[in-house]
């Protein structure tokens, strides 16, 4: 499963109930950074790696050559982007299907360093000054900043952008701006973002990475998904040629104003980046085998294990390589939509989960790869384990009457099956849960007191998932659930997911290394449950979960953040809103052997299209010069 990600993107001392209550109060932003002083970067807890005079990030090669075309299949995307088609070039609105990587055309105020968990450094903004109350952030803009048509990028554009995204933007952008009171251009090159005080202390780390849009362009053109008109950008790439729904090229801007900035040096090395869209994985793989696609991440275990025997691979022209995954919390799971009445009882959600035989699926479909996911924040220190520590209980105890009792025992895990594909013990437990929830067997199905069946339909947009989920559906049918799978095209899938028109849907997401309250609200907070396009696919609306998210947002250091996140993970797992599925420890990458790349991969990101380059000597050897 390819991964969606939100764009842009330290043991804890024991404390008592009074300290826990204090932690729920809104935090002050960046207490280690003085107010009234312009700084070159921000970090959640003040620990910046790079000094004001740094010349480039350590994970780039500043001597990388530039040129060539990089035709690849992006493994991740965000907002309204789609990996299978596109019908709009506006990637910042709730509706429509936009092409992946449109964000490459737009600069932001600041950018993340990929070798630090939460640090941002100036791009459009050369620096930022925090107000005395720490609710205001004044950005000093670089005077050389330009849009692609040569017009200056000014404070008016920045102020316009944040107001527009708050009012009409995709929830990935709009929700973090909920507590933005105003965006004010103080002069041509100075803009202030003013927050209400209700925002998370780390909200600003998210919003400084939002794309800055042209006020002139979106005054003359509607800010919606109705047009295939490339919005005016300002970054290293701009939209070149394209064919709606089929392919798009991003061309490097030769006179890009930010080429020599420290945050850009050694990056954006390809002259052209081309993305082609395929409706199914088999067609995409065939294009890769022919050299029409040059880089892909392999998400089908069968293909990775058995299909790399084509001529270009056996001749050494194509390489398989596993790069270590980022140290980012991730979630790959199936959402059970509680907007549907039949799924509001957690016993039903648990029964559905018990029907998934991961051990059988791993052996028969995954060729022994993938590990069973258990947490909403897998592959991170935020994964809860065992019974709650005293520190976790300080967050959980005040909410005991609002949380499932399982929250306070061993962290909820998905049980291992006997690997038979139809574990009688687990299916027996599932059937008992249905009966306890009031569903009685009548013939082939269970029915409620009105004689109605219990429908549960998986919504998928790829034939691969029809195969993987079919045994799960068969087990659900065996205990009387009216289970099925519906395969739809990408556009319908995107629409139905964004409007929550589904029973069950699977997804994979990554969070930032230092999750903010805004990150978590989009997925788990009551406020996002009714917002079309949000990531709150199960429709979670729990005051207790809301309170735990607040505690994460108010954490004063990395130790307290870790404890708060573990408490949240424990509560979410006990609620069974998401059914954890599986995860990989590495990137299974395959590419034509014509590229150079930095020796050390950064821990918090893997933007191949930004960090790699064409090695002309390698390309010549395989006939790709």
Coordinates of C-alpha atoms in Angstrom, one line a residue:
X1 CA 0.0 0.0 0.0
X2 CA 1.4 3.3 -1.0
X3 CA 1.6 5.9 1.8
X4 CA -0.3 9.2 2.2
X5 CA 1.5 11.9 4.2
X6 CA 0.6 15.3 5.4
X7 CA 2.5 18.0 3.4
X8 CA 4.9 20.3 4.4
X9 CA 5.5 17.2 7.2
X10 CA 13.7 12.6 24.2
X11 CA 12.2 8.6 29.9
X12 CA 9.9 11.2 31.5
X13 CA 10.1 12.2 35.1
X14 CA 7.2 11.1 37.3
X15 CA 4.6 13.8 38.1
X16 CA 1.4 13.8 40.0
X17 CA -2.2 14.6 39.0
X18 CA -1.6 18.4 39.5
X19 CA 1.2 18.3 37.0
X20 CA -0.9 16.3 34.6
X21 CA -3.7 18.9 34.8
X22 CA -1.2 21.7 34.1
X23 CA 0.0 19.8 31.1
X24 CA -3.5 20.1 29.5
X25 CA -3.2 23.9 29.5
X26 CA -2.2 25.6 26.2
X27 CA 1.6 25.7 25.9
X28 CA 3.8 28.6 25.2
X29 CA 5.6 28.3 21.9
X30 CA 9.3 27.7 21.9
X31 CA 10.1 28.7 25.5
X32 CA 13.9 28.2 24.8
X33 CA 13.8 30.9 22.1
X34 CA 13.8 34.6 23.2
X35 CA 11.0 36.9 22.1
X36 CA 11.6 40.0 20.1
X37 CA 14.8 38.6 18.5
X38 CA 14.9 37.5 14.9
X39 CA 16.0 33.8 14.6
X40 CA 16.9 31.8 11.5
X41 CA 15.1 28.6 12.5
X42 CA 12.6 27.1 14.9
X43 CA 12.5 23.7 16.7
X44 CA 9.8 22.4 19.0
X45 CA 12.2 22.2 22.0
X46 CA 14.8 24.7 20.8
X47 CA 17.5 22.3 19.7
X48 CA 18.6 23.5 16.3
X49 CA 21.4 21.6 14.6
X50 CA 22.3 24.2 12.0
X51 CA 23.8 27.6 12.9
X52 CA 22.7 30.9 11.2
X53 CA 25.7 30.7 8.9
X54 CA 25.2 27.2 7.7
X55 CA 25.8 26.7 3.9
X56 CA 23.8 23.5 3.2
X57 CA 22.2 20.5 4.9
X58 CA 24.6 17.7 5.7
X59 CA 22.6 15.0 3.9
X60 CA 22.9 16.6 0.4
X61 CA 25.8 16.5 -2.1
X62 CA 26.5 20.1 -3.1
X63 CA 28.6 18.9 -6.0
X64 CA 25.8 16.8 -7.5
X65 CA 25.5 17.4 -11.3
X66 CA 22.2 18.7 -12.7
X67 CA 20.2 17.7 -15.7
X68 CA 18.3 14.8 -17.2
X69 CA 14.7 13.5 -16.8
X70 CA 13.6 11.6 -13.7
X71 CA 10.5 9.6 -14.6
X72 CA 9.2 7.9 -11.4
X73 CA 6.2 6.7 -9.5
X74 CA 5.8 8.7 -6.3
X75 CA 5.2 6.5 -3.3
X76 CA 3.3 9.1 -1.2
X77 CA 1.0 12.0 -1.6
X78 CA -1.2 14.4 0.4
X79 CA -4.2 16.7 0.4
X80 CA -6.4 16.0 -2.7
X81 CA -3.6 14.4 -4.8
X82 CA -4.2 11.0 -6.5
X83 CA -1.6 8.4 -7.6
X84 CA -3.9 7.2 -10.4
X85 CA -5.3 10.2 -12.2
X86 CA -5.8 13.9 -12.1
X87 CA -8.5 16.4 -13.2
X88 CA -7.3 19.6 -11.6
X89 CA -3.9 21.3 -11.1
X90 CA -5.1 22.9 -7.8
X91 CA -3.6 20.6 -5.1
X92 CA -4.8 22.7 -2.2
X93 CA -8.6 22.4 -2.3
X94 CA -10.9 19.7 -0.8
X95 CA -12.4 18.5 -4.1
X96 CA -10.9 17.1 -7.3
X97 CA -7.9 14.9 -8.0
X98 CA -4.6 16.7 -8.3
X99 CA -1.3 15.2 -9.6
X100 CA 1.3 14.2 -7.1
X101 CA 4.2 16.6 -6.4
X102 CA 2.4 19.8 -7.3
X103 CA 3.9 21.1 -4.1
X104 CA 7.3 21.2 -5.8
X105 CA 6.1 24.3 -7.6
X106 CA 5.6 26.4 -4.5
X107 CA 7.9 27.7 -1.9
X108 CA 7.0 28.1 1.7
X109 CA 8.1 30.4 4.5
X110 CA 10.4 27.8 6.0
X111 CA 11.4 24.2 5.3
X112 CA 12.1 21.1 7.4
X113 CA 15.6 19.7 7.9
X114 CA 15.3 16.0 7.2
X115 CA 18.1 15.0 9.7
X116 CA 16.3 16.7 12.6
X117 CA 12.9 15.6 14.1
X118 CA 11.2 19.0 14.1
X119 CA 13.5 21.8 13.0
X120 CA 12.5 24.3 10.3
X121 CA 14.8 26.9 8.6
X122 CA 14.1 29.9 6.5
X123 CA 13.2 29.7 2.8
X124 CA 11.0 32.7 1.7
X125 CA 11.5 34.0 5.2
X126 CA 15.1 34.8 6.1
X127 CA 14.0 34.9 9.8
X128 CA 11.2 35.0 12.3
X129 CA 10.5 37.0 15.4
X130 CA 8.2 35.7 18.2
X131 CA 6.0 38.1 20.0
X132 CA 6.1 38.6 23.8
X133 CA 2.9 36.6 24.3
X134 CA 4.3 33.9 21.9
X135 CA 1.1 33.9 19.9
X136 CA 2.4 36.1 17.1
X137 CA 5.2 35.3 14.5
X138 CA 6.6 38.0 12.3
X139 CA 8.5 36.8 9.2
X140 CA 11.1 38.9 7.5
X141 CA 10.8 37.9 3.8
X142 CA 13.7 37.7 1.4
X143 CA 13.6 40.6 -1.0
X144 CA 14.7 38.5 -3.9
X145 CA 11.7 36.1 -3.7
X146 CA 9.9 35.9 -7.0
X147 CA 7.1 34.1 -8.7
X148 CA 7.8 32.3 -12.0
X149 CA 6.5 35.2 -14.0
X150 CA 9.1 37.5 -12.4
X151 CA 6.8 39.4 -10.1
X152 CA 7.9 39.9 -6.5
X153 CA 6.6 37.5 -3.8
X154 CA 5.5 39.9 -1.1
X155 CA 3.9 40.0 2.3
X156 CA 0.5 40.5 0.7
X157 CA 0.8 37.2 -1.0
X158 CA 1.7 35.5 2.3
X159 CA -1.2 37.1 4.2
X160 CA -3.6 36.3 1.3
X161 CA -2.4 32.6 1.3
X162 CA -3.1 31.9 4.9
X163 CA -6.5 33.5 4.9
X164 CA -7.4 31.6 1.8
X165 CA -6.2 28.3 3.0
X166 CA -8.0 28.8 6.3
X167 CA -11.3 29.7 4.6
X168 CA -11.3 27.4 1.5
X169 CA -8.3 25.1 1.7
X170 CA -8.2 21.3 2.0
X171 CA -8.6 20.1 5.6
X172 CA -4.9 19.3 5.6
X173 CA -4.3 23.0 5.4
X174 CA -7.5 24.5 6.9
X175 CA -7.6 22.6 10.2
X176 CA -4.2 23.6 11.5
X177 CA -5.2 27.2 10.8
X178 CA -8.3 27.0 13.0
X179 CA -6.8 29.3 15.6
X180 CA -5.2 31.7 13.2
X181 CA -6.8 35.1 14.1
X182 CA -5.2 37.1 11.3
X183 CA -2.4 37.3 8.8
X184 CA -1.2 40.9 8.4
X185 CA 1.2 42.4 5.9
X186 CA 3.1 44.9 8.0
X187 CA 5.0 46.1 5.0
X188 CA 6.2 44.7 1.7
X189 CA 8.6 42.3 3.2
X190 CA 7.2 41.7 6.7
X191 CA 4.2 39.6 7.6
X192 CA 2.7 38.6 10.9
X193 CA 0.7 35.5 11.7
X194 CA -1.4 36.1 14.8
X195 CA -2.9 33.2 16.7
X196 CA -5.6 33.2 19.4
X197 CA -3.7 31.5 22.1
X198 CA -5.8 28.3 21.7
X199 CA -3.4 26.9 19.2
X200 CA -0.9 24.2 20.0
X201 CA 2.6 25.4 21.0
X202 CA 3.9 23.7 17.9
X203 CA 1.3 24.7 15.3
X204 CA 3.6 27.1 13.7
X205 CA 6.0 24.2 12.7
X206 CA 3.3 22.9 10.4
X207 CA 2.0 26.1 8.9
X208 CA 5.4 27.6 7.9
X209 CA 5.6 24.7 5.4
X210 CA 2.4 25.5 3.6
X211 CA 2.7 26.7 0.0
X212 CA 2.7 30.4 -0.6
X213 CA 0.2 31.3 -3.4
X214 CA 0.0 34.2 -5.7
X215 CA -2.7 36.7 -4.7
X216 CA -2.8 38.1 -8.2
X217 CA -3.3 34.6 -9.8
X218 CA -6.1 33.5 -7.4
X219 CA -7.8 36.9 -7.6
X220 CA -8.1 36.4 -11.4
X221 CA -8.8 32.6 -11.2
X222 CA -11.2 30.7 -9.0
X223 CA -9.7 28.8 -6.0
X224 CA -11.4 25.5 -6.7
X225 CA -10.9 22.3 -8.7
X226 CA -12.7 23.4 -11.8
X227 CA -9.7 24.3 -13.9
X228 CA -6.7 22.6 -15.4
X229 CA -4.8 25.9 -15.3
X230 CA -1.4 25.7 -13.6
X231 CA -1.3 28.0 -10.7
X232 CA 1.5 30.5 -10.6
X233 CA 4.3 29.1 -8.5
X234 CA 7.6 30.3 -7.1
X235 CA 9.8 27.2 -6.5
X236 CA 12.5 25.2 -8.2
X237 CA 10.0 23.6 -10.6
X238 CA 7.0 24.6 -12.6
X239 CA 4.4 22.7 -14.5
X240 CA 5.5 21.9 -18.1
X241 CA 3.7 19.6 -20.4
X242 CA 0.9 17.4 -19.3
X243 CA -2.0 15.3 -20.4
X244 CA -4.9 15.2 -18.0
X245 CA -5.2 12.0 -16.1
X246 CA -2.2 10.5 -18.0
X247 CA 1.1 12.2 -17.2
X248 CA 2.6 15.5 -16.1
X249 CA 6.1 17.0 -16.3
X250 CA 7.6 19.5 -13.9
X251 CA 10.4 21.5 -15.4
X252 CA 13.3 23.0 -13.5
X253 CA 13.3 26.8 -13.4
X254 CA 16.7 27.9 -14.7
X255 CA 16.6 31.3 -13.0
X256 CA 14.9 30.1 -9.8
X257 CA 15.4 32.9 -7.3
X258 CA 16.3 30.5 -4.4
X259 CA 18.8 28.2 -6.1
X260 CA 21.7 29.2 -3.9
X261 CA 20.0 29.3 -0.5
X262 CA 21.4 27.0 2.1
X263 CA 18.1 25.1 2.4
X264 CA 18.2 24.4 -1.3
X265 CA 21.9 23.7 -2.2
X266 CA 22.5 20.2 -3.5
X267 CA 18.9 19.6 -4.2
X268 CA 16.5 19.7 -7.2
X269 CA 19.1 18.3 -9.5
X270 CA 16.9 16.9 -12.3
X271 CA 16.1 19.1 -15.2
X272 CA 12.7 17.5 -15.6
X273 CA 10.5 15.3 -13.4
X274 CA 7.9 13.3 -15.1
X275 CA 5.1 11.3 -13.4
X276 CA 2.9 8.9 -15.4
X277 CA -0.4 7.7 -14.0
X278 CA -1.6 4.1 -14.2
X279 CA -4.9 2.6 -13.2
X280 CA -3.3 -0.7 -12.0
X281 CA 0.0 -1.9 -10.6
X282 CA 0.6 -4.5 -13.3
X283 CA 0.7 -1.8 -16.1
X284 CA 2.9 0.4 -14.0
X285 CA 5.4 -2.5 -13.4
X286 CA 5.5 -3.3 -17.1
X287 CA 6.4 0.4 -17.8
X288 CA 9.2 0.1 -15.3
X289 CA 10.6 -3.1 -16.9
X290 CA 10.7 -1.3 -20.2
X291 CA 12.6 1.7 -18.8
X292 CA 9.7 4.1 -19.2
X293 CA 9.7 4.5 -15.4
X294 CA 13.1 4.8 -13.8
X295 CA 12.3 4.5 -10.1
X296 CA 9.6 2.9 -8.1
X297 CA 9.0 1.6 -4.6
X298 CA 7.6 -1.9 -4.6
X299 CA 4.4 -2.4 -2.6
X300 CA 3.4 -5.8 -3.9
X301 CA 5.3 -8.5 -2.1
X302 CA 4.6 -11.1 -4.8
X303 CA 6.2 -8.9 -7.4
X304 CA 9.2 -8.1 -5.1
X305 CA 9.8 -11.8 -4.4
X306 CA 9.2 -13.3 -7.8
X307 CA 8.9 -10.8 -10.7
X308 CA 12.3 -9.3 -10.8
X309 CA 13.6 -11.7 -13.4
X310 CA 13.1 -9.6 -16.5
X311 CA 16.0 -9.0 -19.0
X312 CA 17.1 -5.5 -17.7
X313 CA 17.3 -6.8 -14.2
X314 CA 19.3 -10.0 -15.0
X315 CA 21.6 -7.9 -17.1
X316 CA 22.4 -5.6 -14.2
X317 CA 20.7 -2.6 -15.6
X318 CA 18.0 -2.5 -12.8
X319 CA 18.9 -2.6 -9.1
X320 CA 16.8 -3.7 -6.1
X321 CA 17.8 -2.0 -2.9
X322 CA 16.3 -1.7 0.5
X323 CA 16.8 1.7 2.1
X324 CA 16.0 2.0 5.8
X325 CA 12.6 3.5 6.6
X326 CA 12.3 6.9 8.3
X327 CA 12.1 7.0 12.1
X328 CA 8.6 8.5 11.8
X329 CA 5.5 7.2 13.5
X330 CA 3.3 5.5 10.9
X331 CA -0.1 3.9 10.7
X332 CA -1.4 1.4 8.2
X333 CA -4.8 0.2 9.1
X334 CA -8.5 -0.2 8.2
X335 CA -10.9 2.4 9.3
X336 CA -14.3 1.2 10.5
X337 CA -16.8 4.0 9.7
X338 CA -18.8 4.8 12.9
X339 CA -21.0 7.2 11.0
X340 CA -22.7 3.9 10.0
X341 CA -24.9 2.8 12.9
X342 CA -23.9 -0.9 12.7
X343 CA -20.3 0.0 13.6
X344 CA -20.8 2.2 16.6
X345 CA -20.6 -0.7 19.0
X346 CA -16.9 -1.5 19.6
X347 CA -17.7 -5.2 19.9
X348 CA -18.6 -5.2 16.2
X349 CA -15.3 -3.5 15.3
X350 CA -13.4 -6.1 17.4
X351 CA -15.3 -8.9 15.7
X352 CA -14.4 -7.6 12.3
X353 CA -10.7 -7.4 13.3
X354 CA -10.7 -10.9 14.6
X355 CA -11.7 -12.1 11.1
X356 CA -8.4 -10.9 9.6
X357 CA -5.8 -13.7 9.6
X358 CA -2.5 -11.8 9.2
X359 CA -0.4 -14.9 9.7
X360 CA -2.1 -16.7 6.8
X361 CA -2.0 -13.5 4.7
X362 CA 1.7 -12.9 5.4
X363 CA 2.6 -16.4 4.3
X364 CA 0.3 -16.6 1.2
X365 CA 0.3 -13.1 -0.1
X366 CA 3.3 -11.3 1.4
X367 CA 6.0 -14.0 0.9
X368 CA 7.0 -13.6 4.6
X369 CA 7.6 -9.9 4.4
X370 CA 5.7 -7.3 6.4
X371 CA 5.3 -7.3 10.2
X372 CA 2.0 -7.1 12.0
X373 CA 1.1 -3.5 13.0
X374 CA -0.4 -3.0 16.4
X375 CA -0.1 0.7 17.0
X376 CA -1.4 4.0 15.5
X377 CA 2.2 5.2 15.8
X378 CA 4.2 2.1 14.7
X379 CA 8.0 2.3 14.3
X380 CA 8.3 4.9 16.9
X381 CA 8.9 5.5 20.7
X382 CA 5.2 6.5 20.8
X383 CA 4.0 2.9 20.6
X384 CA 2.4 1.9 23.9
X385 CA 3.5 -1.5 25.4
X386 CA 2.6 -3.4 28.5
X387 CA 0.5 -1.8 31.2
X388 CA 0.3 2.0 31.6
X389 CA 3.3 3.5 33.4
X390 CA 2.5 5.9 36.3
X391 CA 3.3 8.8 34.0
X392 CA 0.8 7.6 31.4
X393 CA -1.8 7.0 34.2
X394 CA -1.4 10.7 35.1
X395 CA -3.0 11.5 31.8
X396 CA -5.5 8.6 31.7
X397 CA -6.9 8.5 35.2
X398 CA -8.8 11.8 35.0
X399 CA -10.5 10.4 31.8
X400 CA -11.2 6.8 33.2
X401 CA -15.0 7.1 32.9
X402 CA -14.7 8.2 29.3
X403 CA -12.3 5.6 28.1
X404 CA -12.7 1.8 27.4
X405 CA -11.6 -0.3 30.4
X406 CA -9.0 -2.0 28.2
X407 CA -7.1 1.3 28.2
X408 CA -5.9 0.6 31.7
X409 CA -4.7 -3.0 31.1
X410 CA -2.1 -4.4 28.8
X411 CA -1.9 -2.3 25.6
X412 CA -4.5 -3.8 23.2
X413 CA -3.0 -6.0 20.5
X414 CA -4.3 -7.9 17.6
X415 CA -4.1 -11.6 18.4
X416 CA -1.9 -14.0 16.4
X417 CA -3.9 -16.7 14.5
X418 CA -3.0 -20.3 14.0
X419 CA -2.2 -19.4 10.4
X420 CA -4.8 -21.7 9.0
X421 CA -6.8 -18.9 7.3
X422 CA -9.8 -19.8 9.4
X423 CA -8.8 -19.9 13.0
X424 CA -11.8 -21.4 14.8
X425 CA -10.9 -20.0 18.2
X426 CA -10.7 -16.4 16.9
X427 CA -13.8 -16.7 14.8
X428 CA -15.6 -18.2 17.7
X429 CA -14.7 -15.1 19.8
X430 CA -15.9 -12.9 17.0
X431 CA -19.2 -14.7 16.7
X432 CA -19.7 -14.4 20.5
X433 CA -19.0 -10.6 20.3
X434 CA -21.7 -10.3 17.6
X435 CA -24.2 -12.1 19.8
X436 CA -23.3 -9.9 22.8
X437 CA -24.0 -6.9 20.7
X438 CA -27.5 -8.1 19.8
X439 CA -26.9 -9.8 16.5
X440 CA -28.4 -13.2 16.3
X441 CA -27.8 -15.9 13.7
X442 CA -30.6 -16.4 11.1
X443 CA -29.6 -18.7 8.3
X444 CA -26.4 -17.6 6.7
X445 CA -26.4 -14.2 8.4
X446 CA -26.7 -12.5 11.7
X447 CA -29.6 -10.1 12.1
X448 CA -30.7 -7.4 14.5
X449 CA -34.0 -7.2 16.4
X450 CA -35.6 -5.8 13.2
X451 CA -34.4 -8.6 11.0
X452 CA -31.8 -6.5 9.3
X453 CA -28.4 -7.9 8.2
X454 CA -25.0 -6.5 9.3
X455 CA -23.4 -5.1 6.1
X456 CA -19.7 -4.5 5.9
X457 CA -18.3 -3.4 2.5
X458 CA -14.6 -2.8 1.8
X459 CA -14.0 0.1 -0.5
X460 CA -10.9 -0.4 -2.7
X461 CA -9.4 1.1 -5.8
X462 CA -6.8 -1.6 -6.7
X463 CA -7.3 -5.2 -7.7
X464 CA -4.5 -6.2 -5.4
X465 CA -6.7 -5.4 -2.4
X466 CA -9.5 -7.5 -3.7
X467 CA -7.2 -10.4 -3.5
X468 CA -5.8 -9.6 -0.1
X469 CA -9.1 -8.8 1.5
X470 CA -11.1 -11.6 0.0
X471 CA -10.1 -14.1 2.7
X472 CA -10.9 -11.6 5.4
X473 CA -14.4 -11.1 3.8
X474 CA -14.8 -14.9 3.7
X475 CA -14.2 -15.1 7.4
X476 CA -16.6 -12.3 8.1
X477 CA -19.2 -14.2 6.1
X478 CA -18.5 -17.3 8.0
X479 CA -19.7 -15.6 11.3
X480 CA -22.8 -14.1 9.6
X481 CA -21.6 -10.6 8.5
X482 CA -22.9 -9.5 5.1
X483 CA -19.4 -8.7 3.9
X484 CA -18.3 -7.7 0.4
X485 CA -15.7 -5.7 -1.5
X486 CA -16.4 -2.9 -3.9
X487 CA -13.7 -2.0 -6.5
X488 CA -14.1 1.5 -7.9
X489 CA -12.0 3.8 -10.0
X490 CA -9.6 6.3 -8.5
X491 CA -11.9 9.4 -8.9
X492 CA -14.8 7.6 -7.2
X493 CA -12.6 6.2 -4.5
X494 CA -11.2 9.7 -3.7
X495 CA -14.7 11.2 -3.6
X496 CA -16.2 8.5 -1.5
X497 CA -13.4 8.5 1.0
X498 CA -13.4 12.3 1.3
X499 CA -17.2 12.3 1.9
X500 CA -17.0 9.3 4.2
X501 CA -19.3 7.2 2.0
X502 CA -17.9 3.8 2.9
X503 CA -18.1 1.1 5.5
X504 CA -14.4 0.0 5.6
X505 CA -11.4 1.6 3.9
X506 CA -7.7 1.0 4.4
X507 CA -5.0 3.6 4.4
X508 CA -1.4 4.2 5.3
X509 CA -0.1 7.5 6.8
X510 CA 3.0 8.9 8.3
X511 CA 3.2 11.5 11.0
X512 CA 6.0 13.9 11.8
X513 CA 8.7 12.9 14.2
X514 CA 7.4 15.4 16.6
X515 CA 3.6 15.2 16.2
X516 CA 1.7 18.4 16.9
X517 CA -1.8 18.7 18.1
X518 CA -2.8 19.8 14.6
X519 CA -1.4 16.6 13.1
X520 CA -3.4 14.5 15.5
X521 CA -6.6 16.5 15.2
X522 CA -6.9 15.8 11.5
X523 CA -6.9 12.1 12.3
X524 CA -8.5 11.6 15.7
X525 CA -10.3 14.7 17.0
X526 CA -14.0 15.3 17.3
X527 CA -13.5 18.6 15.4
X528 CA -12.4 16.7 12.2
X529 CA -15.1 14.0 12.3
X530 CA -17.5 16.0 10.2
X531 CA -15.1 17.8 7.9
X532 CA -15.1 16.4 4.4
X533 CA -11.7 15.4 3.3
X534 CA -10.2 15.1 6.8
X535 CA -8.2 12.0 7.7
X536 CA -10.6 11.1 10.5
X537 CA -12.0 8.3 8.4
X538 CA -13.6 6.3 11.3
X539 CA -15.5 9.4 12.5
X540 CA -13.8 9.4 16.0
X541 CA -15.7 11.9 18.2
X542 CA -14.5 11.3 21.8
X543 CA -14.0 14.1 24.4
X544 CA -11.4 11.8 26.1
X545 CA -9.4 11.5 22.9
X546 CA -9.7 15.2 22.4
X547 CA -8.3 15.8 25.9
X548 CA -5.3 13.4 25.2
X549 CA -4.6 15.2 22.0
X550 CA -4.5 18.5 23.9
X551 CA -2.0 17.0 26.3
X552 CA 0.3 16.1 23.4
X553 CA 0.0 19.6 22.1
X554 CA 1.0 21.0 25.5
X555 CA 4.0 18.8 26.1
X556 CA 7.0 20.9 27.2
X557 CA 9.8 18.6 26.2
X558 CA 10.3 15.4 24.3
X559 CA 10.0 13.2 27.3
X560 CA 6.6 14.5 28.2
X561 CA 5.6 14.3 24.5
X562 CA 6.5 10.6 24.4
X563 CA 4.4 9.8 27.5
X564 CA 1.4 11.7 26.2
X565 CA 1.6 10.0 22.8
X566 CA 1.8 6.6 24.4
X567 CA -1.3 7.4 26.5
X568 CA -3.1 8.5 23.3
X569 CA -2.0 5.4 21.4
X570 CA -3.2 3.2 24.3
X571 CA -6.6 4.8 24.3
X572 CA -7.0 4.7 20.5
X573 CA -6.1 1.0 20.4
X574 CA -8.6 0.2 23.1
X575 CA -11.4 2.0 21.1
X576 CA -10.7 -0.1 18.0
X577 CA -11.5 2.7 15.6
X578 CA -8.7 1.6 13.3
X579 CA -7.8 -2.1 12.7
X580 CA -4.0 -2.2 12.4
X581 CA -2.7 -4.2 9.5
X582 CA 1.0 -4.5 8.6
X583 CA 4.1 -2.5 8.0
X584 CA 7.6 -2.7 6.3
X585 CA 10.8 -1.8 8.1
X586 CA 12.5 -0.6 4.8
X587 CA 11.8 1.1 1.5
X588 CA 11.8 -1.6 -1.2
X589 CA 13.2 0.5 -4.0
X590 CA 13.9 -0.6 -7.5
X591 CA 15.6 1.7 -10.1
X592 CA 17.5 1.7 -13.3
X593 CA 21.2 1.9 -12.3
X594 CA 21.9 5.4 -13.6
X595 CA 21.6 7.5 -10.5
X596 CA 23.9 9.0 -7.8
X597 CA 22.6 9.7 -4.3
X598 CA 24.0 10.9 -1.0
X599 CA 25.9 8.2 1.0
X600 CA 23.8 8.7 4.1
X601 CA 20.0 8.8 3.9
X602 CA 18.4 11.3 6.4
X603 CA 16.3 9.8 9.2
X604 CA 13.2 11.9 8.7
X605 CA 12.6 11.9 4.9
X606 CA 13.4 10.3 1.6
X607 CA 12.6 12.7 -1.2
X608 CA 14.4 10.8 -4.0
X609 CA 13.3 13.4 -6.6
X610 CA 15.0 16.2 -4.6
X611 CA 18.2 14.5 -3.4
X612 CA 19.2 12.1 -6.3
X613 CA 20.9 13.0 -9.6
X614 CA 21.8 11.4 -13.0
X615 CA 25.2 9.8 -13.0
X616 CA 26.2 10.1 -16.7
X617 CA 28.8 7.4 -16.5
X618 CA 26.3 4.8 -15.1
X619 CA 23.6 6.0 -17.5
X620 CA 26.0 5.4 -20.5
X621 CA 26.8 1.9 -19.4
X622 CA 23.2 0.8 -19.5
X623 CA 22.3 2.7 -22.6
X624 CA 20.4 5.5 -20.9
X625 CA 22.8 8.4 -21.6

